[in-house]
Structure formats: structure tokens, C-alpha cells
CSV table of C-alpha atoms and ligand atoms in Angstrom, one decimal:
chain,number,residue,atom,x,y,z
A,89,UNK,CA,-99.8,60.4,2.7
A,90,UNK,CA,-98.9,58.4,5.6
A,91,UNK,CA,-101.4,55.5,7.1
A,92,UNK,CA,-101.9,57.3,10.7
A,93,UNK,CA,-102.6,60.7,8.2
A,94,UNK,CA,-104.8,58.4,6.1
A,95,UNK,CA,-106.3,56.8,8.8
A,96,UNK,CA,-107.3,59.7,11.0
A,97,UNK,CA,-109.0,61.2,7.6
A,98,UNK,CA,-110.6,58.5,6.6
A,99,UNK,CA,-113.4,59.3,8.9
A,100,UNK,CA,-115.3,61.8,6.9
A,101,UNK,CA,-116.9,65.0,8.5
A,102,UNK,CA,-120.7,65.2,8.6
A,103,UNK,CA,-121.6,66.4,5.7
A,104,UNK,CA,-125.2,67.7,6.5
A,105,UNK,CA,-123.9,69.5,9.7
A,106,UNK,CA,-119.9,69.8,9.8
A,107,UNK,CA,-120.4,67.2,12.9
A,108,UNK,CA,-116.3,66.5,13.3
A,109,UNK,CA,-117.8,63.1,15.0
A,110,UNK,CA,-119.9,60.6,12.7
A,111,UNK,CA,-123.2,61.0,13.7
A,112,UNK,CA,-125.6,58.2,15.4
A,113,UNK,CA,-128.8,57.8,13.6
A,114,UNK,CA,-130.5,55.7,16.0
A,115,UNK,CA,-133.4,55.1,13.5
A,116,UNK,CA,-135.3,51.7,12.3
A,117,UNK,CA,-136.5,53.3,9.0
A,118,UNK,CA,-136.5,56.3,6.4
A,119,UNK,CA,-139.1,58.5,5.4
A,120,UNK,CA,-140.2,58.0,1.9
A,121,UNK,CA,-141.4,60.6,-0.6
A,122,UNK,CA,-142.8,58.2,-2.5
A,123,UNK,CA,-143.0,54.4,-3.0
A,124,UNK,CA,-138.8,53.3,-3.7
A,125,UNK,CA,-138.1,57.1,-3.6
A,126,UNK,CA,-135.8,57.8,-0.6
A,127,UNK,CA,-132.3,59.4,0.0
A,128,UNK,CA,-130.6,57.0,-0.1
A,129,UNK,CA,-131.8,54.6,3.0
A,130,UNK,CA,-135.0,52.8,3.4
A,131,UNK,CA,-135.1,50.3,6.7
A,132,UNK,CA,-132.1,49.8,9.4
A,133,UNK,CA,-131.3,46.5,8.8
A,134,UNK,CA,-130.0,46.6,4.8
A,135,UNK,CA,-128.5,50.6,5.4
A,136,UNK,CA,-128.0,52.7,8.2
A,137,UNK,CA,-125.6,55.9,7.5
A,138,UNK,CA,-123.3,55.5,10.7
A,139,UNK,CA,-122.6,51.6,9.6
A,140,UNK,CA,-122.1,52.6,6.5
A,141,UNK,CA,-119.5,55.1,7.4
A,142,UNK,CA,-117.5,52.6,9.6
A,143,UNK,CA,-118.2,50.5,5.9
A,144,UNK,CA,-116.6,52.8,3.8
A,145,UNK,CA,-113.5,53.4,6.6
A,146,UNK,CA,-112.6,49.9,7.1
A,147,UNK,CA,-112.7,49.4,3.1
A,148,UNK,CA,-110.3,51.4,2.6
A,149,UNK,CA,-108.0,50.7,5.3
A,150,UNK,CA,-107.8,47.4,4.1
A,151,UNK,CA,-107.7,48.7,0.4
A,152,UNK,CA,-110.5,46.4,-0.7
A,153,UNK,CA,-114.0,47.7,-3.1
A,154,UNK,CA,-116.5,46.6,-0.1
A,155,UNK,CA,-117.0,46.8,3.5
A,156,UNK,CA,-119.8,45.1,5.7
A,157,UNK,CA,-120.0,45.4,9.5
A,158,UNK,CA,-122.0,42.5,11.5
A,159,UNK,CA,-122.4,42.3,15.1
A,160,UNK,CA,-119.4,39.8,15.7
A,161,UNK,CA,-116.6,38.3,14.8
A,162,UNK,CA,-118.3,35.6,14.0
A,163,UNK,CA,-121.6,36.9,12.6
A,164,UNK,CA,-118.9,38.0,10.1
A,165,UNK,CA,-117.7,34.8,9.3
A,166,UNK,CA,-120.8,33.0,9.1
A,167,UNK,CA,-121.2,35.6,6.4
A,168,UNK,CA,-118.5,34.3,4.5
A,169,UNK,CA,-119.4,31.1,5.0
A,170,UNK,CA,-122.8,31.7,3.5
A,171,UNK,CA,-121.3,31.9,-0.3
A,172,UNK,CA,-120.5,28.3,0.0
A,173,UNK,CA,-122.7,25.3,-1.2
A,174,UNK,CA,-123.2,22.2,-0.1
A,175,UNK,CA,-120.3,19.5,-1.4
A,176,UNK,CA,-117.8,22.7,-1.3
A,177,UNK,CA,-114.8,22.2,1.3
A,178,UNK,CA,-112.6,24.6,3.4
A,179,UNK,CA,-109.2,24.3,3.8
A,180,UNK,CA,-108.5,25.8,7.0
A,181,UNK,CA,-105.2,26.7,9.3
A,182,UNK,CA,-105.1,24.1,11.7
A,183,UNK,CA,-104.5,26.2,14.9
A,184,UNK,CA,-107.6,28.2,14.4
A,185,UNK,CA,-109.8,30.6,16.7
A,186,UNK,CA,-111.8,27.9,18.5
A,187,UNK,CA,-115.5,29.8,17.3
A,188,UNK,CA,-114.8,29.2,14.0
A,189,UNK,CA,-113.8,25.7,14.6
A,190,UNK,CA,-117.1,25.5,16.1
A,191,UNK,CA,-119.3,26.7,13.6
A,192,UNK,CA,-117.1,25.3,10.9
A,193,UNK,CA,-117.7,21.6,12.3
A,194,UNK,CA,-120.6,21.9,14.3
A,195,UNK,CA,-122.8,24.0,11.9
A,196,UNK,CA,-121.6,24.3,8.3
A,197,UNK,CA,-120.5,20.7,8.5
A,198,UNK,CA,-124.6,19.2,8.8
A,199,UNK,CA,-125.1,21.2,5.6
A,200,UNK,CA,-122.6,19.1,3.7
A,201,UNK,CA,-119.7,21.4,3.6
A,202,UNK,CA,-116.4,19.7,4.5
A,203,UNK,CA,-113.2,21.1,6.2
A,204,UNK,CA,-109.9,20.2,6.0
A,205,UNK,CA,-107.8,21.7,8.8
A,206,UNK,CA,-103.8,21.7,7.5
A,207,UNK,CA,-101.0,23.4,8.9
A,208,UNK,CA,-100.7,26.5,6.6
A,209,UNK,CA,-97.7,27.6,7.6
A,210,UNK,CA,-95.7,25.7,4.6
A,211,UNK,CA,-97.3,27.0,2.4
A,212,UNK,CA,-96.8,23.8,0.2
A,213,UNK,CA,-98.7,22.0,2.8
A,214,UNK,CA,-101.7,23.8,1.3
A,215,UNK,CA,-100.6,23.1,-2.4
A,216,UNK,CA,-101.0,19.8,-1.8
A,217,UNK,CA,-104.5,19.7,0.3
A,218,UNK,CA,-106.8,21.7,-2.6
A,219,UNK,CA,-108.9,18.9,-4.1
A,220,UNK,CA,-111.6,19.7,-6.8
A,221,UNK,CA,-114.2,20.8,-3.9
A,222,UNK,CA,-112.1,23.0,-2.4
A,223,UNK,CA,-113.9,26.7,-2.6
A,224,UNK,CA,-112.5,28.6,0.4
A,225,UNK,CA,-109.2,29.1,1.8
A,226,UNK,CA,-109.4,30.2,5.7
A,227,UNK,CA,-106.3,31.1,7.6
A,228,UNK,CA,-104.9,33.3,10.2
A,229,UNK,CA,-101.9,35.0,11.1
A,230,UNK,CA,-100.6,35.2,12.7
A,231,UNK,CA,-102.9,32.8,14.7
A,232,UNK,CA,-104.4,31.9,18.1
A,233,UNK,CA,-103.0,31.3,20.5
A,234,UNK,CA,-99.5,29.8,19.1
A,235,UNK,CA,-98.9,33.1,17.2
A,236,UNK,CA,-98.1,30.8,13.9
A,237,UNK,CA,-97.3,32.8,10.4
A,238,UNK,CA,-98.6,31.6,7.2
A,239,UNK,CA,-97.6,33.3,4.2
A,240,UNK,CA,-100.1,35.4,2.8
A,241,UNK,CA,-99.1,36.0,-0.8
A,242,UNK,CA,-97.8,32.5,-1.4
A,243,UNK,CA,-101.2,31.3,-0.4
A,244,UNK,CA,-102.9,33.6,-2.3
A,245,UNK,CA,-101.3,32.2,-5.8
A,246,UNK,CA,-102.0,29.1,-5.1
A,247,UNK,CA,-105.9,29.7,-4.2
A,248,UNK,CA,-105.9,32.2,-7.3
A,249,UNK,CA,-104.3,28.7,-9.4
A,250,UNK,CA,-107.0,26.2,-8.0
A,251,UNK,CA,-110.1,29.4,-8.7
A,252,UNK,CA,-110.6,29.3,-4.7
A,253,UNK,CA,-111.1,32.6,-2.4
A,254,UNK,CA,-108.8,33.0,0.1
A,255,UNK,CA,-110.1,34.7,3.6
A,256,UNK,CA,-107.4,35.6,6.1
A,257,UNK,CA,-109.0,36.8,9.7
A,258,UNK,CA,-106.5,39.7,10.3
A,259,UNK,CA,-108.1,40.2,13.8
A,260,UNK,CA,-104.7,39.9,15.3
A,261,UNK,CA,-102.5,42.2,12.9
A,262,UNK,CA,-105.7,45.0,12.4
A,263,UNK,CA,-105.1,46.7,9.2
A,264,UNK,CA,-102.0,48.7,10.5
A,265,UNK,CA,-100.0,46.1,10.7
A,266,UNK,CA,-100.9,44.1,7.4
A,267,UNK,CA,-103.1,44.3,4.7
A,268,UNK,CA,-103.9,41.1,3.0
A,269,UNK,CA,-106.1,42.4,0.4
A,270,UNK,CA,-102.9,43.7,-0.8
A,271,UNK,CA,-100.5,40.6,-0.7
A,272,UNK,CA,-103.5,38.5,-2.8
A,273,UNK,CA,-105.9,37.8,-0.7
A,274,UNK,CA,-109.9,37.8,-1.8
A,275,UNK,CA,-111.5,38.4,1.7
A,276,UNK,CA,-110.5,39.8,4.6
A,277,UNK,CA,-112.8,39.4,8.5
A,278,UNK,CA,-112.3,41.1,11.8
A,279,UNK,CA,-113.4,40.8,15.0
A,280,UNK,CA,-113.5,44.5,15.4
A,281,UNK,CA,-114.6,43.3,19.0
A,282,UNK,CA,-110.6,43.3,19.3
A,283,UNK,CA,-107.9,46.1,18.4
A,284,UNK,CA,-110.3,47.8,16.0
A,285,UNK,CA,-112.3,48.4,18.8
A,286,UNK,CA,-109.4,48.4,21.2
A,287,UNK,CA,-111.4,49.5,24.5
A,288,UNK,CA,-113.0,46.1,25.9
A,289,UNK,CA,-116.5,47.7,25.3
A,290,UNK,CA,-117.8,46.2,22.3
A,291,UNK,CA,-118.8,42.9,20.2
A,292,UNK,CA,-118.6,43.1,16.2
A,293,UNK,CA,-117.2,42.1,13.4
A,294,UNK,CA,-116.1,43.5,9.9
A,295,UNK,CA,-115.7,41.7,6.3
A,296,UNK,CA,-113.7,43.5,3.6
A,297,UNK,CA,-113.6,42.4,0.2
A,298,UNK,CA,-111.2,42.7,-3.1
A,299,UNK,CA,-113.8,42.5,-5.1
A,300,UNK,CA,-116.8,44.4,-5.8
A,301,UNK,CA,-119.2,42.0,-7.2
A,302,UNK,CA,-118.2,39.3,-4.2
A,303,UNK,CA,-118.5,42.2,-2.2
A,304,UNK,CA,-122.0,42.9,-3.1
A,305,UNK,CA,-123.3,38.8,-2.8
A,306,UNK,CA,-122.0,39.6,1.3
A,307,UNK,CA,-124.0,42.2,1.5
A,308,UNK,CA,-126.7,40.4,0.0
A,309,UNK,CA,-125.9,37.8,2.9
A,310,UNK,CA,-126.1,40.4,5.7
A,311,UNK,CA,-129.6,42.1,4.7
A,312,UNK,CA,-130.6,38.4,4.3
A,313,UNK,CA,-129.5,36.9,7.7
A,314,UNK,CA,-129.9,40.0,9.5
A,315,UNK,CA,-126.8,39.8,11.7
A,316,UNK,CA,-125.9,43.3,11.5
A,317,UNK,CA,-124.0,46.1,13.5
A,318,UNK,CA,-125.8,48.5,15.5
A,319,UNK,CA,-125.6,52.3,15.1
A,320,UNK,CA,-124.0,52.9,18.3
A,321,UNK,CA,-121.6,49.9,18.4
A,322,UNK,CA,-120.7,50.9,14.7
A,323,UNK,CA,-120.1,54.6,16.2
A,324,UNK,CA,-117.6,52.9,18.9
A,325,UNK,CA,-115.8,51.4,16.1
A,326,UNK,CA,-115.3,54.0,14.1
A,327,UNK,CA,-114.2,56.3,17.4
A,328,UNK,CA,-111.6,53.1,18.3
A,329,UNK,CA,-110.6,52.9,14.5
A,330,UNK,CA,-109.6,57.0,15.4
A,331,UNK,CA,-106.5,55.6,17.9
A,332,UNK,CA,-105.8,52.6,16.2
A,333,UNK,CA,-102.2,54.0,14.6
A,334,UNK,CA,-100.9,54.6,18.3
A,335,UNK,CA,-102.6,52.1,19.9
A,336,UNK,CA,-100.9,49.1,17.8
A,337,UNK,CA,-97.8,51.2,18.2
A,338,UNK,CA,-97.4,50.5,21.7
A,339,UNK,CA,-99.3,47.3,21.7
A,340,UNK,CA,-96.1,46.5,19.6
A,341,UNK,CA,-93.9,48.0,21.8
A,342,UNK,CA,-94.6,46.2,25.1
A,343,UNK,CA,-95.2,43.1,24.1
A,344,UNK,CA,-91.8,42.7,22.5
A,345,UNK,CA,-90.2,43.9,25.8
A,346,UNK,CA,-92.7,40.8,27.4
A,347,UNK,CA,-91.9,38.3,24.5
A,348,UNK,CA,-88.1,39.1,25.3
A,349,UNK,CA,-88.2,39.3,28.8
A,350,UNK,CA,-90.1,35.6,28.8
A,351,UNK,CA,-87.5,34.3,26.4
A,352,UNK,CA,-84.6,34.1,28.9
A,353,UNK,CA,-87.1,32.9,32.4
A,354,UNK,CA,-86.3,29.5,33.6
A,355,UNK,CA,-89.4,29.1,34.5
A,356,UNK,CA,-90.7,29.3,30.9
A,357,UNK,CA,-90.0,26.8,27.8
A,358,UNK,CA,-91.1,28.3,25.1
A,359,UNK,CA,-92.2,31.8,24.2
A,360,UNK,CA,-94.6,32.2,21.1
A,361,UNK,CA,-94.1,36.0,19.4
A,362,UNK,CA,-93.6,36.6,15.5
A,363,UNK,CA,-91.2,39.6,16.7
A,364,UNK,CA,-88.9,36.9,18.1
A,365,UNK,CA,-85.8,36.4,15.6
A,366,UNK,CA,-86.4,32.6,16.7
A,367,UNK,CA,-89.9,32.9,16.1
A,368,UNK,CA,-90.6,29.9,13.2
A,369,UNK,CA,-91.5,32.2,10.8
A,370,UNK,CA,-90.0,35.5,11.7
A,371,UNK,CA,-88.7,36.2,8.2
A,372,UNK,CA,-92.4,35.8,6.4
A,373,UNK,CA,-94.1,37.7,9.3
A,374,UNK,CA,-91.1,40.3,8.6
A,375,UNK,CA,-91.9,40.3,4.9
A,376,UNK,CA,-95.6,40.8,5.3
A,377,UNK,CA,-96.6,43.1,7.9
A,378,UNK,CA,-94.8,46.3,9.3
A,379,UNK,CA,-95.5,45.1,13.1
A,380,UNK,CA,-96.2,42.0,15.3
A,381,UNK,CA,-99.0,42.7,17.3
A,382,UNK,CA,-99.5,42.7,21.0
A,383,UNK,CA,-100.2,38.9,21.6
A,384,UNK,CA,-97.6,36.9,23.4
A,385,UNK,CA,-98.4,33.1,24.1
A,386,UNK,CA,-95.8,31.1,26.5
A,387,UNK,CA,-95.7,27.4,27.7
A,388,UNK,CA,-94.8,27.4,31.2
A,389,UNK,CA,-91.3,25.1,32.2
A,390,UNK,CA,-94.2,23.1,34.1
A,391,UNK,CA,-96.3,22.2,31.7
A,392,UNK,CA,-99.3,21.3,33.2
A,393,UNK,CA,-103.0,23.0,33.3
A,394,UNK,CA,-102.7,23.2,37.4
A,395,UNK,CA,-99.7,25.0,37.3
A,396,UNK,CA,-101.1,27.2,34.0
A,397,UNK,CA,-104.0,27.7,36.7
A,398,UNK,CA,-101.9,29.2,39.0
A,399,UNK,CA,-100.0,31.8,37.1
A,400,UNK,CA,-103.3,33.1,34.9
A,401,UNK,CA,-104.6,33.4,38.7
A,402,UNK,CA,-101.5,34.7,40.2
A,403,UNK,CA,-101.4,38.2,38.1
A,404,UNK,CA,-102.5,42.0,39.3
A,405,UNK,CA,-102.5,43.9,36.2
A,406,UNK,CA,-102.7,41.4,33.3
A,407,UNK,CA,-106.9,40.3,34.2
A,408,UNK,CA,-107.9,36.8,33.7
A,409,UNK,CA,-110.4,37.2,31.1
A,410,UNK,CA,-111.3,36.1,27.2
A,411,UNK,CA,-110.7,38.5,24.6
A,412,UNK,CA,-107.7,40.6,23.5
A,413,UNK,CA,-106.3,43.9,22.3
A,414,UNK,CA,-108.1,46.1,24.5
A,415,UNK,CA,-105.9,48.8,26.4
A,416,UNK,CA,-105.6,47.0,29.2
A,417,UNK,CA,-103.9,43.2,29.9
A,418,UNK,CA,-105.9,41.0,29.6
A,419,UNK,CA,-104.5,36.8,29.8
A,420,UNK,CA,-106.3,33.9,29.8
A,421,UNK,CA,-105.3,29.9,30.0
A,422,UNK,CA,-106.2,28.7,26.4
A,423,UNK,CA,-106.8,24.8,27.2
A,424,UNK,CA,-109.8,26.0,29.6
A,425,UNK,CA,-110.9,29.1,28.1
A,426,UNK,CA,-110.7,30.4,24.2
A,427,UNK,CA,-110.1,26.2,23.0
A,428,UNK,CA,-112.3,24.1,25.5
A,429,UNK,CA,-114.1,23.6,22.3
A,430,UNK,CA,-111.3,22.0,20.4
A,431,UNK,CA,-111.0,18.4,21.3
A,432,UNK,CA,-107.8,17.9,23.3
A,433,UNK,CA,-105.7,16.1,21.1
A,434,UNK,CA,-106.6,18.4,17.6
A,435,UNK,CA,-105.9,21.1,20.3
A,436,UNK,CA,-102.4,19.6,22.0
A,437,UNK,CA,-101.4,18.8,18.0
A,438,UNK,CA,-102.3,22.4,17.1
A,439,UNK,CA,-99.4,23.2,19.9
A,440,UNK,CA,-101.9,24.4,22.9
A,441,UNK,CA,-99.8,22.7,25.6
A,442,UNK,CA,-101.7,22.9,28.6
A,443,UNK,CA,-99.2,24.7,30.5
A,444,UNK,CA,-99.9,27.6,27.4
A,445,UNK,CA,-100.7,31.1,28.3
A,446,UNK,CA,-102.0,33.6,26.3
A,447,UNK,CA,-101.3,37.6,27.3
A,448,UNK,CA,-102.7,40.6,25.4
A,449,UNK,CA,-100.0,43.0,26.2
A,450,UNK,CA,-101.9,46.2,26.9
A,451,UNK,CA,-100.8,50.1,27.2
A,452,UNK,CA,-99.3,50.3,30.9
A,453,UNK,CA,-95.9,50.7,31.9
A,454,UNK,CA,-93.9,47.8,30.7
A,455,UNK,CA,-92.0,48.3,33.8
A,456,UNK,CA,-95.0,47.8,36.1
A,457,UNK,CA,-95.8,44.6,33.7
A,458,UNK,CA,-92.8,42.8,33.9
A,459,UNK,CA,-92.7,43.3,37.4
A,460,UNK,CA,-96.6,41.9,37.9
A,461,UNK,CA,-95.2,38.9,35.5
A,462,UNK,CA,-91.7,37.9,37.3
A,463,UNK,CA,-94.4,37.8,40.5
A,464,UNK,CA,-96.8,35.5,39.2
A,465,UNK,CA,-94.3,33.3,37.8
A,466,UNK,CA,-91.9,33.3,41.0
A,467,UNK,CA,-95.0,31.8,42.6
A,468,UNK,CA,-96.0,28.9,40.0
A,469,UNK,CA,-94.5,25.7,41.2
A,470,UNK,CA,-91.5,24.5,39.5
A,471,UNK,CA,-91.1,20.9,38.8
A,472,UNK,CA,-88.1,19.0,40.9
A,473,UNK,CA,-85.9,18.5,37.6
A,474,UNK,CA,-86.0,22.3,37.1
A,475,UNK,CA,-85.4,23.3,40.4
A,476,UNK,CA,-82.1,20.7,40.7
A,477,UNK,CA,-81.0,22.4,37.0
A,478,UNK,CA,-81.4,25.8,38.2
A,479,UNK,CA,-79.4,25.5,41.3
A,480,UNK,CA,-76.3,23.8,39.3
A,481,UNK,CA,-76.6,27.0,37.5
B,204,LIG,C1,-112.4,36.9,18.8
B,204,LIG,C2,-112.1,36.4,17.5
B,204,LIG,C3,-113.1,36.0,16.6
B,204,LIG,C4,-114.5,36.0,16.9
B,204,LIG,O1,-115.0,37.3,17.1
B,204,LIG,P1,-116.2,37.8,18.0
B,204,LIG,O2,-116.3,39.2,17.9
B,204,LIG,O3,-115.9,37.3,19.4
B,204,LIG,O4,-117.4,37.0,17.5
B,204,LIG,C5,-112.6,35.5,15.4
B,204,LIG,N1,-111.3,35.4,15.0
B,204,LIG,C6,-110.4,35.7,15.9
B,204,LIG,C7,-109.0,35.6,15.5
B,204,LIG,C8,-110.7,36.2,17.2
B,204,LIG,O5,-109.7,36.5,18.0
């Protein structure tokens, strides 16, 4: 069966009514029959039947035993986090969503749990960071903003050799695109908040695991913490899940035309899209996923925040505003925005130049786009050097 076939049915059909649409049980608790004997559900916050449709769905798109919904991105991660004891260390990608950075150094760190950030996309590089205390692997990819690739299945031997888990945050691929579970990988997050939910109208997030029995300690972890999706959020998911095929279709679609169009501007130095046959690690991101998303990160020919200012200010269609893959373009200036929370000099080594901007390529006509973008960029100030190259061209 094909994945947009397998998708679209993986949303079951009410059983109790023939409701096409999952129903919303907007309940706190179940009534018993007697003491422990219930159908299935007791309170809200360890089952509810619409999260654990979206549970079941999101399992098996990612082809893992276990699904658990939280209400964010990084109510998700925390999750993971949570299986980790004090003296255990992390080994992390080193351009990585700034949240996680946060809670990774700024919580998890007082509790004793170290974190080594490395860049993962050598894969060796990672090979030689595990130490003895090393229990997690974290990576992305590709990753945010700088659109880096690390090798999924290569990393995934060499956690499997050292008895680490390795977590890949797929947020930017969605489960169309790649499925890590698949290429090695122990645990995959979302922030369904993203393409998953793909409308701009909703905060969660989504863990998926390989295994059942690691599967059933997360769950343990969300009835525990309590940082679970809600009914009607978990009903938005599952309706965005619906589109999802098409949506990454064209997310793929357009911003390829950007990432290309970008490419040959003088007033741009550097374009940042795993499509790209110059992209770093094209071939792996070719290898390992059947798309490359609809993120495209550039560094502007004058690289500085002011002038990053004035383009990310400059635009009509693409809105200034945090957040990606909804249906409409969204960009946003990384240095002051997603990464203020990364000290500048991990962020500048990570490749955040300030003159970076990031653009989630919606759904409107690429035509309109590119025009919106050649506009914004004729008016960002071109430093004197340029300006003298440009007219001996
Ligand atoms: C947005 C994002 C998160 C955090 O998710 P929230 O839903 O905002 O909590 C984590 N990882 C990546 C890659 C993201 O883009």
C-alpha cells in the first residue's frame, strides 16, 4: 500500500458510531462499574480515547511499538529526558533547536546530567565523543536553522555498539519524509506543533518509540509528570496528520524553487537546503529520506543582524514570526529570535551568522513568493565591496 493510502487510513473510523472523524471526548474521568473495573479508561490524564487515537496513528507512521502525545515539543523531550539518571551524559548535535539547548543546560544539567554538544554530521565525530556515561544520543536532521544532515543509520550502529539510545527529533522531515525508527534509531520526538499539525493553530508534541518496553517507561513518564495533550489539540493533530502526504509535497516543492532561486542572488552568500546538489550532505539526506522539507535558511551577502533586520521586516507574504511548517510563510531572523538563548559564540560556531535567515516555505504560488523575496532583498543594503563587484559584472 502506498504511505499517502496508509496514511489517510491510518485514522480509524469510530467504532461505537461509524463517526468518519475521531471523536472528542472532552471528559476528565470514566465511569466505573466497580472499583478497577472500567472499559478500558479511568482518569484523563493517564488515557483519553481521542489521544490515544492520534497515539496509535503517529506509531505507526513512524513504524515504532509506542506512541505518546504531550502538550509540546518540548513537554516531549523532557520526557525523554526523564529516563536518564544523574552521572548519565548526552551527546547532542551541536546546532540544535535552541529549547532543547535550554532545558538540556539550564535544567537537566543542575540534576547532574552532562551534555556534550559535537557536530554530528561526521558521523565519526560521534564515535569518538561516547565515553562510559554516555546514555543518550540526541540529533537532528536535518537541523535548525543551518539545515545540517547527520547520518541516521551510521549513528544508530554506533549508539547500538556503545548500549546508548539514539533520539532523532524528525520535527523537520515529519514522518513522510523519513523514518528513523527504521534506519536504527531507538526514539523518535516531534513537535507536532509544526508540519504534523501544519496549520499554525496548535502547540504539542509526539514521542514514538522502537521498543515496547522503553515505550511503556515514557508513558510511565507522561501519567507521572502530567504534561499531556489535550482532547481537542490531539483531535487537530490527528485532522493535520489527514493532509500531511500533500502538504510535505508541496512544502517540498516550493522551497526547492526558493533554495534555487537564492542560490544564484548576489545579494545572498550562502543558501542552506539539503535538496541543493551543493548542500554538504546532499548525498546522506538523498540516501535517507524521500524529500527535503520546506525549510530554507540563507546568509545574506551583508552579513550583519541590521541588515538581517531589514529583510525579515521587508517581506509581504513570508510573516515575521517563530515557528515553521504551517501553510503559510512564515521567516524569522534566528540570532534574535529561535537562538537568543544560545550564547553567541556556541551559536556563530554552530554556523548562525547573524546575517542568517530562516524561511518556512509555505503553500502559495511560488511565483508570488519569489517575487515578495527579490523585493525584500532589492531593498536590504548592500555593502560597498558588493556593490563595486556587481557593477564590473
Ligand atoms: C519547535 C521545535 C521544538 C519544540 O517544540 P514546541 O512544540 O515548540 O515545544 C523542538 N524541536 C524542533 C526541531 C523544533 O522545531
Amino acid at each position: 500500500m502506498s504511505t499517502a493510502t496508509q496514511l489517510i487510513h491510518s485514522i480509524p473510523v469510530d467504532e461505537l458510531t461509524g463517526a468518519i472523524s475521531v471523536p472528542i471526548y472532552q471528559t476528565s474521568t470514566f465511569v466505573q462499574e466497580a472499583p478497577g473495573l472500567n472499559k478500558g479508561y479511568d482518569y484523563a490524564r493517564t488515557g483519553n480515547p481521542t489521544r490515544a487515537s492520534l497515539e496509535v496513528i503517529i506509531a505507526e507512521l513512524e513504524h515504532g511499538s509506542t506512541g505518546i502525545a504531550f502538550a509540546s515539543g518540548l513537554a516531549a523531550i523532557d520526557a525523554v529526558l526523564k529516563l536518564l539518571e544523574s552521572g548519565d551524559e548526552i551527546l547532542a548535535v551541536d546546532d540544535i533547536y535552541g529549547g532543547a539547548f535550554r532545558l538540556f543546560t539550564q535544567v537537566y544539567q543542575k540534576f547532574g546530567i552532562s551534555v556534550n554538544y559535537v557536530d554530528t554530521t561526521q558521523a565519526e565525530n560521534v564515535f569518538n565523543a561516547i565515553t562510559p556515561k554516555t546514555k543518550l544520543i540526541w540529533i537532528e536532521t536535518p537541523t535548525n536553522p543551518t539545515l545540517k544532515i547527520s547520518d541516521i543509520h551510521a549513528i544508530a550502529r554506533i549508539a547500538k555498539a556503545n548500549a546508548c539510545w539514539l533520539c532523532v527529533d524528525n520535527t523537520f522531515a515529519s514522518p513522510v519524509l523519513q523514518q528513523p525508527l527504521l534506519l536504527g534509531a531507538d526514539i523518535v520526538v516531534h513537535s507536532a506543533t509544526k508540519y504534523l499539525g501544519g496549520h499554525s493553530d496548535l502547540i504539542a508534541g509526539l514521542v514514538v518509540t522502537k521498543d515496547e518496553a522503553l515505550g511503556a517507561r515514557i508513558k510511565f513518564i507522561q501519567n507521572a509528570s502530567g504534561a499531556i495533550l489535550s482532547p481537542f489539540d490531539s483531535w487537530l493533530v490527528i485532522r493535520g496528520i489527514e493532509t500531511l502526504h500533500l502538504r510535505m509535497q508541496k512544502h517540498c516543492e516550493n522551497a526547492l524553487a526558493v533554495a534555487k532561486y537564492l542560490d544564484t542572488h548576489p545579494a545572498v552568500s550562502a543558501v542552506f537546503y539539503p535538496g541543493l546538489p551543493s548542500h554538504h550532505n546532499h548525498a546522506i539526506a538523498l540516501k535517507q529520506s524521500s524529500g527535503f522539507g520546506g525549510i530554507v535558511s540563507f546568509i545574506l551577502a551583508n552579513d550583519t543582524a541590521h541588515a538581517a533586520v531589514q529583510f525579515v521586516t521587508g517581506t509581504k507574504l513570508f510573516k515575521l514570526a517563530e515557528s515553521l511548517g504551517g501553510v503559510k510563510s512564515l521567516l524569522c531572523h534566528p540570532a534574535n529570535m529561535t537562538h537568543r538563548s544560545i550564547p553567541a559564540e556556541k551559536r556563530k560556531a554552530a554556523g548562525v551568522a547573524d546575517g542568517l535567515v530562516r524561511l518556512s516555505v509555505g503553500h502559495e504560488n511560488i511565483a508570488d513568493l519569489l517575487v515578495d523575496l527579490e523585493q525584500a532583498l532589492s531593498s536590504v543594503s548592500i555593502p560597498r565591496e558588493q556593490l563595486q563587484e556587481a557593477s564590473v559584472r
